[in-house]
mmCIF file of C-alpha atoms and ligand atoms in Angstrom:
data_model
loop_
_atom_site.group_PDB
_atom_site.id
_atom_site.type_symbol
_atom_site.label_atom_id
_atom_site.label_comp_id
_atom_site.label_asym_id
_atom_site.label_seq_id
_atom_site.Cartn_x
_atom_site.Cartn_y
_atom_site.Cartn_z
ATOM 1 C CA UNK A 1 26.411 -5.644 7.966
ATOM 2 C CA UNK A 2 25.455 -2.023 7.214
ATOM 3 C CA UNK A 3 23.861 -1.419 3.800
ATOM 4 C CA UNK A 4 26.118 0.399 1.323
ATOM 5 C CA UNK A 5 25.087 4.051 1.092
ATOM 6 C CA UNK A 6 23.403 5.431 -2.027
ATOM 7 C CA UNK A 7 24.836 8.667 -3.423
ATOM 8 C CA UNK A 8 22.691 11.621 -4.517
ATOM 9 C CA UNK A 9 23.892 14.672 -6.470
ATOM 10 C CA UNK A 10 21.628 17.726 -6.908
ATOM 11 C CA UNK A 11 19.388 18.715 -4.000
ATOM 12 C CA UNK A 12 17.136 21.060 -5.995
ATOM 13 C CA UNK A 13 13.349 21.457 -5.918
ATOM 14 C CA UNK A 14 12.727 17.805 -6.823
ATOM 15 C CA UNK A 15 16.120 16.283 -5.978
ATOM 16 C CA UNK A 16 15.736 17.152 -2.298
ATOM 17 C CA UNK A 17 12.473 15.228 -1.687
ATOM 18 C CA UNK A 18 13.752 12.296 -3.807
ATOM 19 C CA UNK A 19 16.933 12.126 -1.730
ATOM 20 C CA UNK A 20 14.849 12.469 1.452
ATOM 21 C CA UNK A 21 12.849 9.377 0.457
ATOM 22 C CA UNK A 22 16.125 7.492 -0.081
ATOM 23 C CA UNK A 23 17.385 8.685 3.320
ATOM 24 C CA UNK A 24 14.214 7.271 4.865
ATOM 25 C CA UNK A 25 15.183 3.822 3.573
ATOM 26 C CA UNK A 26 18.892 3.606 4.301
ATOM 27 C CA UNK A 27 22.199 5.475 4.442
ATOM 28 C CA UNK A 28 22.812 8.242 1.892
ATOM 29 C CA UNK A 29 25.751 10.432 0.928
ATOM 30 C CA UNK A 30 24.801 13.710 -0.780
ATOM 31 C CA UNK A 31 26.651 16.346 -2.757
ATOM 32 C CA UNK A 32 25.269 19.703 -3.833
ATOM 33 C CA UNK A 33 27.065 22.524 -5.644
ATOM 34 C CA UNK A 34 25.971 24.944 -2.939
ATOM 35 C CA UNK A 35 27.379 23.234 0.132
ATOM 36 C CA UNK A 36 24.968 24.882 2.613
ATOM 37 C CA UNK A 37 22.069 23.063 0.985
ATOM 38 C CA UNK A 38 23.786 19.691 1.471
ATOM 39 C CA UNK A 39 24.471 20.562 5.128
ATOM 40 C CA UNK A 40 20.802 21.560 5.641
ATOM 41 C CA UNK A 41 19.715 18.291 4.058
ATOM 42 C CA UNK A 42 21.924 16.225 6.389
ATOM 43 C CA UNK A 43 20.724 18.206 9.429
ATOM 44 C CA UNK A 44 17.120 17.418 8.481
ATOM 45 C CA UNK A 45 17.237 13.929 6.944
ATOM 46 C CA UNK A 46 20.511 12.375 8.134
ATOM 47 C CA UNK A 47 23.263 10.774 6.062
ATOM 48 C CA UNK A 48 26.418 12.720 5.338
ATOM 49 C CA UNK A 49 27.625 15.320 2.849
ATOM 50 C CA UNK A 50 30.610 14.519 0.621
ATOM 51 C CA UNK A 51 33.201 17.228 -0.042
ATOM 52 C CA UNK A 52 33.382 16.447 -3.772
ATOM 53 C CA UNK A 53 31.573 14.260 -6.333
ATOM 54 C CA UNK A 54 34.707 12.088 -6.421
ATOM 55 C CA UNK A 55 34.504 11.462 -2.673
ATOM 56 C CA UNK A 56 30.812 10.610 -3.043
ATOM 57 C CA UNK A 57 31.461 8.031 -5.815
ATOM 58 C CA UNK A 58 34.275 6.483 -3.776
ATOM 59 C CA UNK A 59 31.761 5.866 -0.958
ATOM 60 C CA UNK A 60 28.762 4.751 -3.075
ATOM 61 C CA UNK A 61 28.707 2.393 -6.023
ATOM 62 C CA UNK A 62 25.165 3.565 -6.928
ATOM 63 C CA UNK A 63 24.816 7.307 -7.509
ATOM 64 C CA UNK A 64 21.768 9.288 -8.639
ATOM 65 C CA UNK A 65 22.034 12.682 -10.316
ATOM 66 C CA UNK A 66 19.186 15.222 -10.573
ATOM 67 C CA UNK A 67 20.536 18.328 -12.286
ATOM 68 C CA UNK A 68 19.083 20.869 -14.733
ATOM 69 C CA UNK A 69 20.351 19.197 -17.917
ATOM 70 C CA UNK A 70 22.912 16.684 -19.253
ATOM 71 C CA UNK A 71 25.605 19.368 -19.544
ATOM 72 C CA UNK A 72 25.615 19.725 -15.736
ATOM 73 C CA UNK A 73 25.764 15.922 -15.397
ATOM 74 C CA UNK A 74 28.880 15.907 -17.620
ATOM 75 C CA UNK A 75 30.364 18.611 -15.388
ATOM 76 C CA UNK A 76 29.958 16.599 -12.172
ATOM 77 C CA UNK A 77 31.359 13.503 -13.890
ATOM 78 C CA UNK A 78 34.493 15.204 -15.220
ATOM 79 C CA UNK A 79 37.729 16.538 -13.818
ATOM 80 C CA UNK A 80 39.975 15.475 -10.953
ATOM 81 C CA UNK A 81 37.174 15.875 -8.385
ATOM 82 C CA UNK A 82 34.482 14.388 -10.632
ATOM 83 C CA UNK A 83 32.390 11.268 -10.015
ATOM 84 C CA UNK A 84 34.329 9.302 -12.641
ATOM 85 C CA UNK A 85 37.582 9.520 -10.682
ATOM 86 C CA UNK A 86 35.950 8.117 -7.560
ATOM 87 C CA UNK A 87 34.159 5.037 -8.928
ATOM 88 C CA UNK A 88 35.528 1.516 -8.790
ATOM 89 C CA UNK A 89 34.430 -0.890 -11.563
ATOM 90 C CA UNK A 90 30.864 -2.042 -10.915
ATOM 91 C CA UNK A 91 29.523 1.454 -10.217
ATOM 92 C CA UNK A 92 26.123 2.597 -11.513
ATOM 93 C CA UNK A 93 24.920 6.089 -12.446
ATOM 94 C CA UNK A 94 21.153 6.634 -12.498
ATOM 95 C CA UNK A 95 20.574 10.010 -14.115
ATOM 96 C CA UNK A 96 17.209 11.369 -12.939
ATOM 97 C CA UNK A 97 17.825 14.655 -14.751
ATOM 98 C CA UNK A 98 15.382 15.425 -17.584
ATOM 99 C CA UNK A 99 18.308 15.339 -19.973
ATOM 100 C CA UNK A 100 19.317 14.926 -23.595
ATOM 101 C CA UNK A 101 19.270 11.446 -25.192
ATOM 102 C CA UNK A 102 22.351 11.922 -27.399
ATOM 103 C CA UNK A 103 24.463 13.198 -24.485
ATOM 104 C CA UNK A 104 23.289 10.283 -22.332
ATOM 105 C CA UNK A 105 24.446 7.792 -24.946
ATOM 106 C CA UNK A 106 27.897 9.445 -24.946
ATOM 107 C CA UNK A 107 27.997 9.395 -21.119
ATOM 108 C CA UNK A 108 27.032 5.685 -21.096
ATOM 109 C CA UNK A 109 29.852 4.818 -23.530
ATOM 110 C CA UNK A 110 32.350 6.860 -21.550
ATOM 111 C CA UNK A 111 31.374 5.188 -18.242
ATOM 112 C CA UNK A 112 31.367 1.706 -19.814
ATOM 113 C CA UNK A 113 35.119 2.105 -20.448
ATOM 114 C CA UNK A 114 35.494 2.272 -16.643
ATOM 115 C CA UNK A 115 33.065 -0.629 -16.131
ATOM 116 C CA UNK A 116 30.499 1.739 -14.677
ATOM 117 C CA UNK A 117 26.875 1.247 -15.833
ATOM 118 C CA UNK A 118 24.428 3.986 -16.753
ATOM 119 C CA UNK A 119 20.681 4.453 -17.112
ATOM 120 C CA UNK A 120 18.725 7.613 -17.815
ATOM 121 C CA UNK A 121 15.915 7.658 -15.259
ATOM 122 C CA UNK A 122 13.984 10.947 -15.495
ATOM 123 C CA UNK A 123 10.906 11.346 -13.326
ATOM 124 C CA UNK A 124 7.387 12.715 -13.604
ATOM 125 C CA UNK A 125 4.951 13.630 -10.844
ATOM 126 C CA UNK A 126 6.314 16.890 -9.460
ATOM 127 C CA UNK A 127 7.650 17.811 -6.055
ATOM 128 C CA UNK A 128 4.456 16.563 -4.346
ATOM 129 C CA UNK A 129 4.896 13.192 -6.041
ATOM 130 C CA UNK A 130 8.519 13.049 -4.910
ATOM 131 C CA UNK A 131 7.502 13.756 -1.301
ATOM 132 C CA UNK A 132 4.770 11.110 -1.451
ATOM 133 C CA UNK A 133 6.935 8.528 -3.235
ATOM 134 C CA UNK A 134 4.528 8.352 -6.176
ATOM 135 C CA UNK A 135 6.755 9.451 -9.051
ATOM 136 C CA UNK A 136 6.831 7.723 -12.420
ATOM 137 C CA UNK A 137 10.357 6.895 -13.649
ATOM 138 C CA UNK A 138 11.135 6.360 -17.334
ATOM 139 C CA UNK A 139 14.261 4.242 -17.524
ATOM 140 C CA UNK A 140 16.538 3.882 -20.533
ATOM 141 C CA UNK A 141 19.076 1.088 -20.089
ATOM 142 C CA UNK A 142 19.647 -2.652 -20.248
ATOM 143 C CA UNK A 143 17.402 -5.171 -18.482
ATOM 144 C CA UNK A 144 20.221 -5.930 -16.016
ATOM 145 C CA UNK A 145 20.686 -2.287 -15.111
ATOM 146 C CA UNK A 146 16.944 -1.749 -14.705
ATOM 147 C CA UNK A 147 16.763 -4.764 -12.344
ATOM 148 C CA UNK A 148 19.621 -3.367 -10.275
ATOM 149 C CA UNK A 149 18.106 0.135 -10.262
ATOM 150 C CA UNK A 150 14.532 -0.842 -9.396
ATOM 151 C CA UNK A 151 14.884 -1.269 -5.591
ATOM 152 C CA UNK A 152 16.622 2.117 -5.405
ATOM 153 C CA UNK A 153 14.109 3.942 -7.613
ATOM 154 C CA UNK A 154 11.215 2.442 -5.619
ATOM 155 C CA UNK A 155 12.182 4.731 -2.733
ATOM 156 C CA UNK A 156 10.430 7.587 -4.571
ATOM 157 C CA UNK A 157 8.551 5.926 -7.436
ATOM 158 C CA UNK A 158 5.182 4.215 -7.664
ATOM 159 C CA UNK A 159 5.745 3.175 -11.296
ATOM 160 C CA UNK A 160 8.907 2.357 -13.221
ATOM 161 C CA UNK A 161 8.615 2.081 -17.011
ATOM 162 C CA UNK A 162 11.515 0.543 -18.925
ATOM 163 C CA UNK A 163 11.377 2.558 -22.150
ATOM 164 C CA UNK A 164 14.226 0.809 -24.029
ATOM 165 C CA UNK A 165 17.973 1.386 -24.414
ATOM 166 C CA UNK A 166 19.958 4.319 -22.996
ATOM 167 C CA UNK A 167 18.513 7.661 -24.120
ATOM 168 C CA UNK A 168 14.916 6.505 -24.487
ATOM 169 C CA UNK A 169 13.971 7.558 -20.944
ATOM 170 C CA UNK A 170 15.105 11.087 -21.703
ATOM 171 C CA UNK A 171 13.381 11.070 -25.096
ATOM 172 C CA UNK A 172 10.029 9.961 -23.651
ATOM 173 C CA UNK A 173 10.280 12.418 -20.758
ATOM 174 C CA UNK A 174 10.984 15.280 -23.192
ATOM 175 C CA UNK A 175 7.955 14.443 -25.333
ATOM 176 C CA UNK A 176 5.801 14.098 -22.191
ATOM 177 C CA UNK A 177 6.830 17.568 -21.074
ATOM 178 C CA UNK A 178 6.338 18.946 -24.571
ATOM 179 C CA UNK A 179 2.714 17.815 -24.229
ATOM 180 C CA UNK A 180 2.539 19.419 -20.769
ATOM 181 C CA UNK A 181 3.894 22.690 -22.171
ATOM 182 C CA UNK A 182 1.441 22.550 -25.060
ATOM 183 C CA UNK A 183 -1.505 22.018 -22.707
ATOM 184 C CA UNK A 184 -0.393 24.933 -20.528
ATOM 185 C CA UNK A 185 -0.001 27.340 -23.438
ATOM 186 C CA UNK A 186 -3.203 26.320 -25.230
ATOM 187 C CA UNK A 187 -5.275 26.386 -22.019
ATOM 188 C CA UNK A 188 -3.831 29.822 -21.220
ATOM 189 C CA UNK A 189 -5.066 31.068 -24.590
ATOM 190 C CA UNK A 190 -8.387 29.226 -24.477
ATOM 191 C CA UNK A 191 -9.380 30.134 -20.926
ATOM 192 C CA UNK A 192 -8.367 33.787 -21.111
ATOM 193 C CA UNK A 193 -10.374 34.019 -24.343
ATOM 194 C CA UNK A 194 -13.435 32.396 -22.779
ATOM 195 C CA UNK A 195 -13.278 34.639 -19.693
ATOM 196 C CA UNK A 196 -12.940 37.691 -21.914
ATOM 197 C CA UNK A 197 -15.949 36.479 -23.895
ATOM 198 C CA UNK A 198 -17.976 36.470 -20.653
ATOM 199 C CA UNK A 199 -17.838 32.800 -19.554
ATOM 200 C CA UNK A 200 -17.342 32.150 -15.805
ATOM 201 C CA UNK A 201 -13.889 30.528 -15.486
ATOM 202 C CA UNK A 202 -14.966 27.760 -13.082
ATOM 203 C CA UNK A 203 -17.844 26.812 -15.407
ATOM 204 C CA UNK A 204 -15.505 26.715 -18.400
ATOM 205 C CA UNK A 205 -13.033 24.473 -16.533
ATOM 206 C CA UNK A 206 -15.863 22.235 -15.255
ATOM 207 C CA UNK A 207 -17.220 21.719 -18.786
ATOM 208 C CA UNK A 208 -13.786 21.063 -20.307
ATOM 209 C CA UNK A 209 -12.973 18.563 -17.575
ATOM 210 C CA UNK A 210 -16.157 16.643 -18.370
ATOM 211 C CA UNK A 211 -15.214 16.651 -22.051
ATOM 212 C CA UNK A 212 -12.560 15.517 -24.488
ATOM 213 C CA UNK A 213 -10.214 18.506 -24.204
ATOM 214 C CA UNK A 214 -9.265 17.760 -20.599
ATOM 215 C CA UNK A 215 -5.682 17.140 -19.490
ATOM 216 C CA UNK A 216 -3.596 17.010 -16.293
ATOM 217 C CA UNK A 217 -3.299 20.782 -16.595
ATOM 218 C CA UNK A 218 -7.066 21.350 -16.771
ATOM 219 C CA UNK A 219 -7.961 18.650 -14.232
ATOM 220 C CA UNK A 220 -5.317 19.313 -11.569
ATOM 221 C CA UNK A 221 -3.108 22.366 -12.102
ATOM 222 C CA UNK A 222 -5.769 24.885 -13.145
ATOM 223 C CA UNK A 223 -8.279 23.972 -10.357
ATOM 224 C CA UNK A 224 -5.581 23.749 -7.652
ATOM 225 C CA UNK A 225 -3.527 26.777 -8.559
ATOM 226 C CA UNK A 226 -5.030 29.060 -11.194
ATOM 227 C CA UNK A 227 -8.698 29.131 -10.095
ATOM 228 C CA UNK A 228 -7.579 29.592 -6.476
ATOM 229 C CA UNK A 229 -4.897 32.173 -7.319
ATOM 230 C CA UNK A 230 -2.212 30.065 -5.602
ATOM 231 C CA UNK A 231 1.148 30.251 -7.358
ATOM 232 C CA UNK A 232 3.750 28.099 -5.582
ATOM 233 C CA UNK A 233 7.210 27.684 -7.128
ATOM 234 C CA UNK A 234 7.661 23.971 -7.813
ATOM 235 C CA UNK A 235 9.071 23.636 -11.337
ATOM 236 C CA UNK A 236 10.963 26.346 -13.147
ATOM 237 C CA UNK A 237 9.500 27.517 -16.447
ATOM 238 C CA UNK A 238 13.046 27.550 -17.882
ATOM 239 C CA UNK A 239 13.296 23.791 -17.215
ATOM 240 C CA UNK A 240 9.984 23.164 -18.994
ATOM 241 C CA UNK A 241 11.181 25.195 -22.000
ATOM 242 C CA UNK A 242 14.423 23.173 -21.959
ATOM 243 C CA UNK A 243 12.389 19.950 -22.116
ATOM 244 C CA UNK A 244 10.293 21.169 -25.058
ATOM 245 C CA UNK A 245 13.540 22.102 -26.837
ATOM 246 C CA UNK A 246 14.905 18.595 -26.220
ATOM 247 C CA UNK A 247 11.692 17.090 -27.613
ATOM 248 C CA UNK A 248 12.018 19.226 -30.758
ATOM 249 C CA UNK A 249 15.587 17.958 -31.267
ATOM 250 C CA UNK A 250 14.528 14.341 -30.686
ATOM 251 C CA UNK A 251 11.861 14.675 -33.372
ATOM 252 C CA UNK A 252 14.225 16.495 -35.733
ATOM 253 C CA UNK A 253 16.807 13.693 -35.370
ATOM 254 C CA UNK A 254 14.039 11.172 -36.076
ATOM 255 C CA UNK A 255 13.191 13.079 -39.274
ATOM 256 C CA UNK A 256 9.758 14.232 -38.090
ATOM 257 C CA UNK A 257 8.565 17.812 -38.633
ATOM 258 C CA UNK A 258 7.197 19.358 -35.437
ATOM 259 C CA UNK A 259 5.819 22.813 -36.271
ATOM 260 C CA UNK A 260 3.393 22.815 -33.329
ATOM 261 C CA UNK A 261 6.037 21.919 -30.740
ATOM 262 C CA UNK A 262 8.465 24.406 -32.285
ATOM 263 C CA UNK A 263 5.773 27.087 -31.885
ATOM 264 C CA UNK A 264 5.180 26.095 -28.249
ATOM 265 C CA UNK A 265 8.937 26.214 -27.628
ATOM 266 C CA UNK A 266 9.094 29.723 -29.112
ATOM 267 C CA UNK A 267 6.064 30.858 -27.094
ATOM 268 C CA UNK A 268 7.585 29.594 -23.842
ATOM 269 C CA UNK A 269 10.824 31.423 -24.665
ATOM 270 C CA UNK A 270 8.867 34.651 -25.203
ATOM 271 C CA UNK A 271 7.174 34.240 -21.792
ATOM 272 C CA UNK A 272 10.552 33.689 -20.108
ATOM 273 C CA UNK A 273 11.907 36.843 -21.777
ATOM 274 C CA UNK A 274 8.819 38.799 -20.652
ATOM 275 C CA UNK A 275 9.193 37.609 -17.045
ATOM 276 C CA UNK A 276 12.962 38.136 -16.849
ATOM 277 C CA UNK A 277 13.102 35.784 -13.834
ATOM 278 C CA UNK A 278 15.115 32.549 -14.078
ATOM 279 C CA UNK A 279 13.247 31.164 -11.057
ATOM 280 C CA UNK A 280 9.737 31.780 -12.433
ATOM 281 C CA UNK A 281 7.388 28.807 -12.021
ATOM 282 C CA UNK A 282 5.959 27.057 -15.079
ATOM 283 C CA UNK A 283 2.400 28.206 -14.387
ATOM 284 C CA UNK A 284 3.546 31.812 -14.599
ATOM 285 C CA UNK A 285 2.934 31.235 -18.318
ATOM 286 C CA UNK A 286 -0.787 31.324 -17.547
ATOM 287 C CA UNK A 287 -0.409 34.448 -15.420
ATOM 288 C CA UNK A 288 1.387 36.216 -18.277
ATOM 289 C CA UNK A 289 -1.466 35.248 -20.635
ATOM 290 C CA UNK A 290 -3.934 36.679 -18.107
ATOM 291 C CA UNK A 291 -2.025 39.951 -17.942
ATOM 292 C CA UNK A 292 -1.893 40.203 -21.714
ATOM 293 C CA UNK A 293 -5.630 39.584 -21.992
ATOM 294 C CA UNK A 294 -6.474 41.796 -19.000
ATOM 295 C CA UNK A 295 -8.496 39.071 -17.225
ATOM 296 C CA UNK A 296 -8.009 36.659 -14.314
ATOM 297 C CA UNK A 297 -8.990 32.970 -14.467
ATOM 298 C CA UNK A 298 -10.296 32.778 -10.868
ATOM 299 C CA UNK A 299 -13.265 31.156 -9.176
ATOM 300 C CA UNK A 300 -15.641 34.038 -8.426
ATOM 301 C CA UNK A 301 -15.336 34.796 -4.719
ATOM 302 C CA UNK A 302 -12.213 32.595 -4.456
ATOM 303 C CA UNK A 303 -8.764 33.630 -3.243
ATOM 304 C CA UNK A 304 -7.370 36.872 -4.605
ATOM 305 C CA UNK A 305 -4.652 36.631 -7.232
HETATM 306 P P1 NDP B 1 16.426 23.146 -9.492
HETATM 307 O O1 NDP B 1 16.772 24.271 -10.361
HETATM 308 O O2 NDP B 1 15.513 23.361 -8.333
HETATM 309 O O3 NDP B 1 17.771 22.483 -8.877
HETATM 310 C C1 NDP B 1 18.889 22.240 -9.689
HETATM 311 C C2 NDP B 1 19.950 21.493 -8.908
HETATM 312 O O4 NDP B 1 21.090 21.315 -9.770
HETATM 313 C C3 NDP B 1 20.460 22.233 -7.659
HETATM 314 O O5 NDP B 1 20.832 21.284 -6.694
HETATM 315 C C4 NDP B 1 21.679 22.964 -8.221
HETATM 316 O O6 NDP B 1 22.650 23.254 -7.228
HETATM 317 C C5 NDP B 1 22.226 21.914 -9.157
HETATM 318 N N1 NDP B 1 23.086 22.479 -10.203
HETATM 319 C C6 NDP B 1 22.750 23.408 -11.121
HETATM 320 N N2 NDP B 1 23.793 23.633 -11.949
HETATM 321 C C7 NDP B 1 24.799 22.838 -11.530
HETATM 322 C C8 NDP B 1 26.131 22.626 -11.972
HETATM 323 N N3 NDP B 1 26.641 23.286 -13.027
HETATM 324 N N4 NDP B 1 26.900 21.746 -11.303
HETATM 325 C C9 NDP B 1 26.417 21.078 -10.230
HETATM 326 N N5 NDP B 1 25.158 21.228 -9.757
HETATM 327 C C10 NDP B 1 24.367 22.108 -10.403
HETATM 328 O O7 NDP B 1 15.853 21.983 -10.442
HETATM 329 P P2 NDP B 1 14.788 20.837 -10.120
HETATM 330 O O8 NDP B 1 15.186 20.123 -8.891
HETATM 331 O O9 NDP B 1 13.407 21.379 -10.220
HETATM 332 O O10 NDP B 1 14.994 19.907 -11.401
HETATM 333 C C11 NDP B 1 16.071 18.996 -11.519
HETATM 334 C C12 NDP B 1 15.797 18.119 -12.753
HETATM 335 O O11 NDP B 1 14.566 17.411 -12.553
HETATM 336 C C13 NDP B 1 15.631 18.934 -14.045
HETATM 337 O O12 NDP B 1 16.146 18.212 -15.131
HETATM 338 C C14 NDP B 1 14.107 19.066 -14.160
HETATM 339 O O13 NDP B 1 13.725 19.284 -15.506
HETATM 340 C C15 NDP B 1 13.649 17.730 -13.610
HETATM 341 N N6 NDP B 1 12.302 17.693 -13.054
HETATM 342 C C16 NDP B 1 11.846 18.642 -12.160
HETATM 343 C C17 NDP B 1 10.557 18.567 -11.651
HETATM 344 C C18 NDP B 1 10.016 19.552 -10.660
HETATM 345 O O14 NDP B 1 8.806 19.482 -10.336
HETATM 346 N N7 NDP B 1 10.802 20.486 -10.120
HETATM 347 C C19 NDP B 1 9.621 17.508 -12.097
HETATM 348 C C20 NDP B 1 10.219 16.508 -12.966
HETATM 349 C C21 NDP B 1 11.494 16.634 -13.449
HETATM 350 P P3 NDP B 1 22.627 24.650 -6.393
HETATM 351 O O15 NDP B 1 21.845 24.348 -5.142
HETATM 352 O O16 NDP B 1 24.045 24.939 -6.157
HETATM 353 O O17 NDP B 1 21.960 25.679 -7.272
#
């Protein structure tokens, strides 16, 4: 008997390598708003492209979505050609979008009326982690749903953390990325200041990484990309700002003041306005800080910026 295909919606920067890992394990059906991208995916990784989300859900009881935000997930669910119209009872939506907890709870209730299950399952680990199958997934849902989802998520994940009921995966992911955004913005300020004060950037980074101020940004992103002057596009700055905004709303709803995260959210918005490029990568925030300070955080003698 052939295994039932898994459906995947949203072949973006991270969705593509996640879907490719699934295609390496068994049959997949994909749908992407821009059809050419779905056709390219099938030509490269196999499977087939559905004409509509509805057709995809009719072929696959388990569907994963990886879209910019929960609003786009609602869009692919709704309407005559939406996922909802295609599913038979017993379907399961795993939303790998970094989305909004309150919208996910509404989606879960709406799908439950059709006997379709839901879990929010946002990921961390970047496009490299998706390619390597080493992502972390934060899953909000019932124990039963997490058990059913685990073998599917293991196609691209090294760790799966059950964070609690629906919405908690998205809440934890948002706070994680709020910390990421904070580290980026504070390192951008700190390192440009140190370089301007005459400290060699590689020495500053070395000392910080041996000390208590280190983070994923200082240990991995700055050495790999900033010190070398390599600026690949892997994660849009606008998506990071969206995540920090979600974190601020999560904290507000919990009745917790978050002046620092609000400030980071505002600072990221100002960088996006300055760049005027919806596709700008998240580490462009450091490049903008360099330009403002008139210095470059590069290893002396390393690659040109
Ligand atoms: P991209 O911007 O690269 O891709 C977005 C995808 O969503 C594309 O397939 C796009 O289709 C599709 N899309 C956009 N709007 C709509 C819509 N209205 N209806 C249907 N489809 C739509 O994003 P990423 O792949 O980088 O990110 C996806 C999610 O994963 C986001 O929530 C992000 O925060 C999260 N994430 C991203 C990481 C990364 O490293 N990139 C890391 C961890 C999480 P089209 O091809 O037509 O534009």
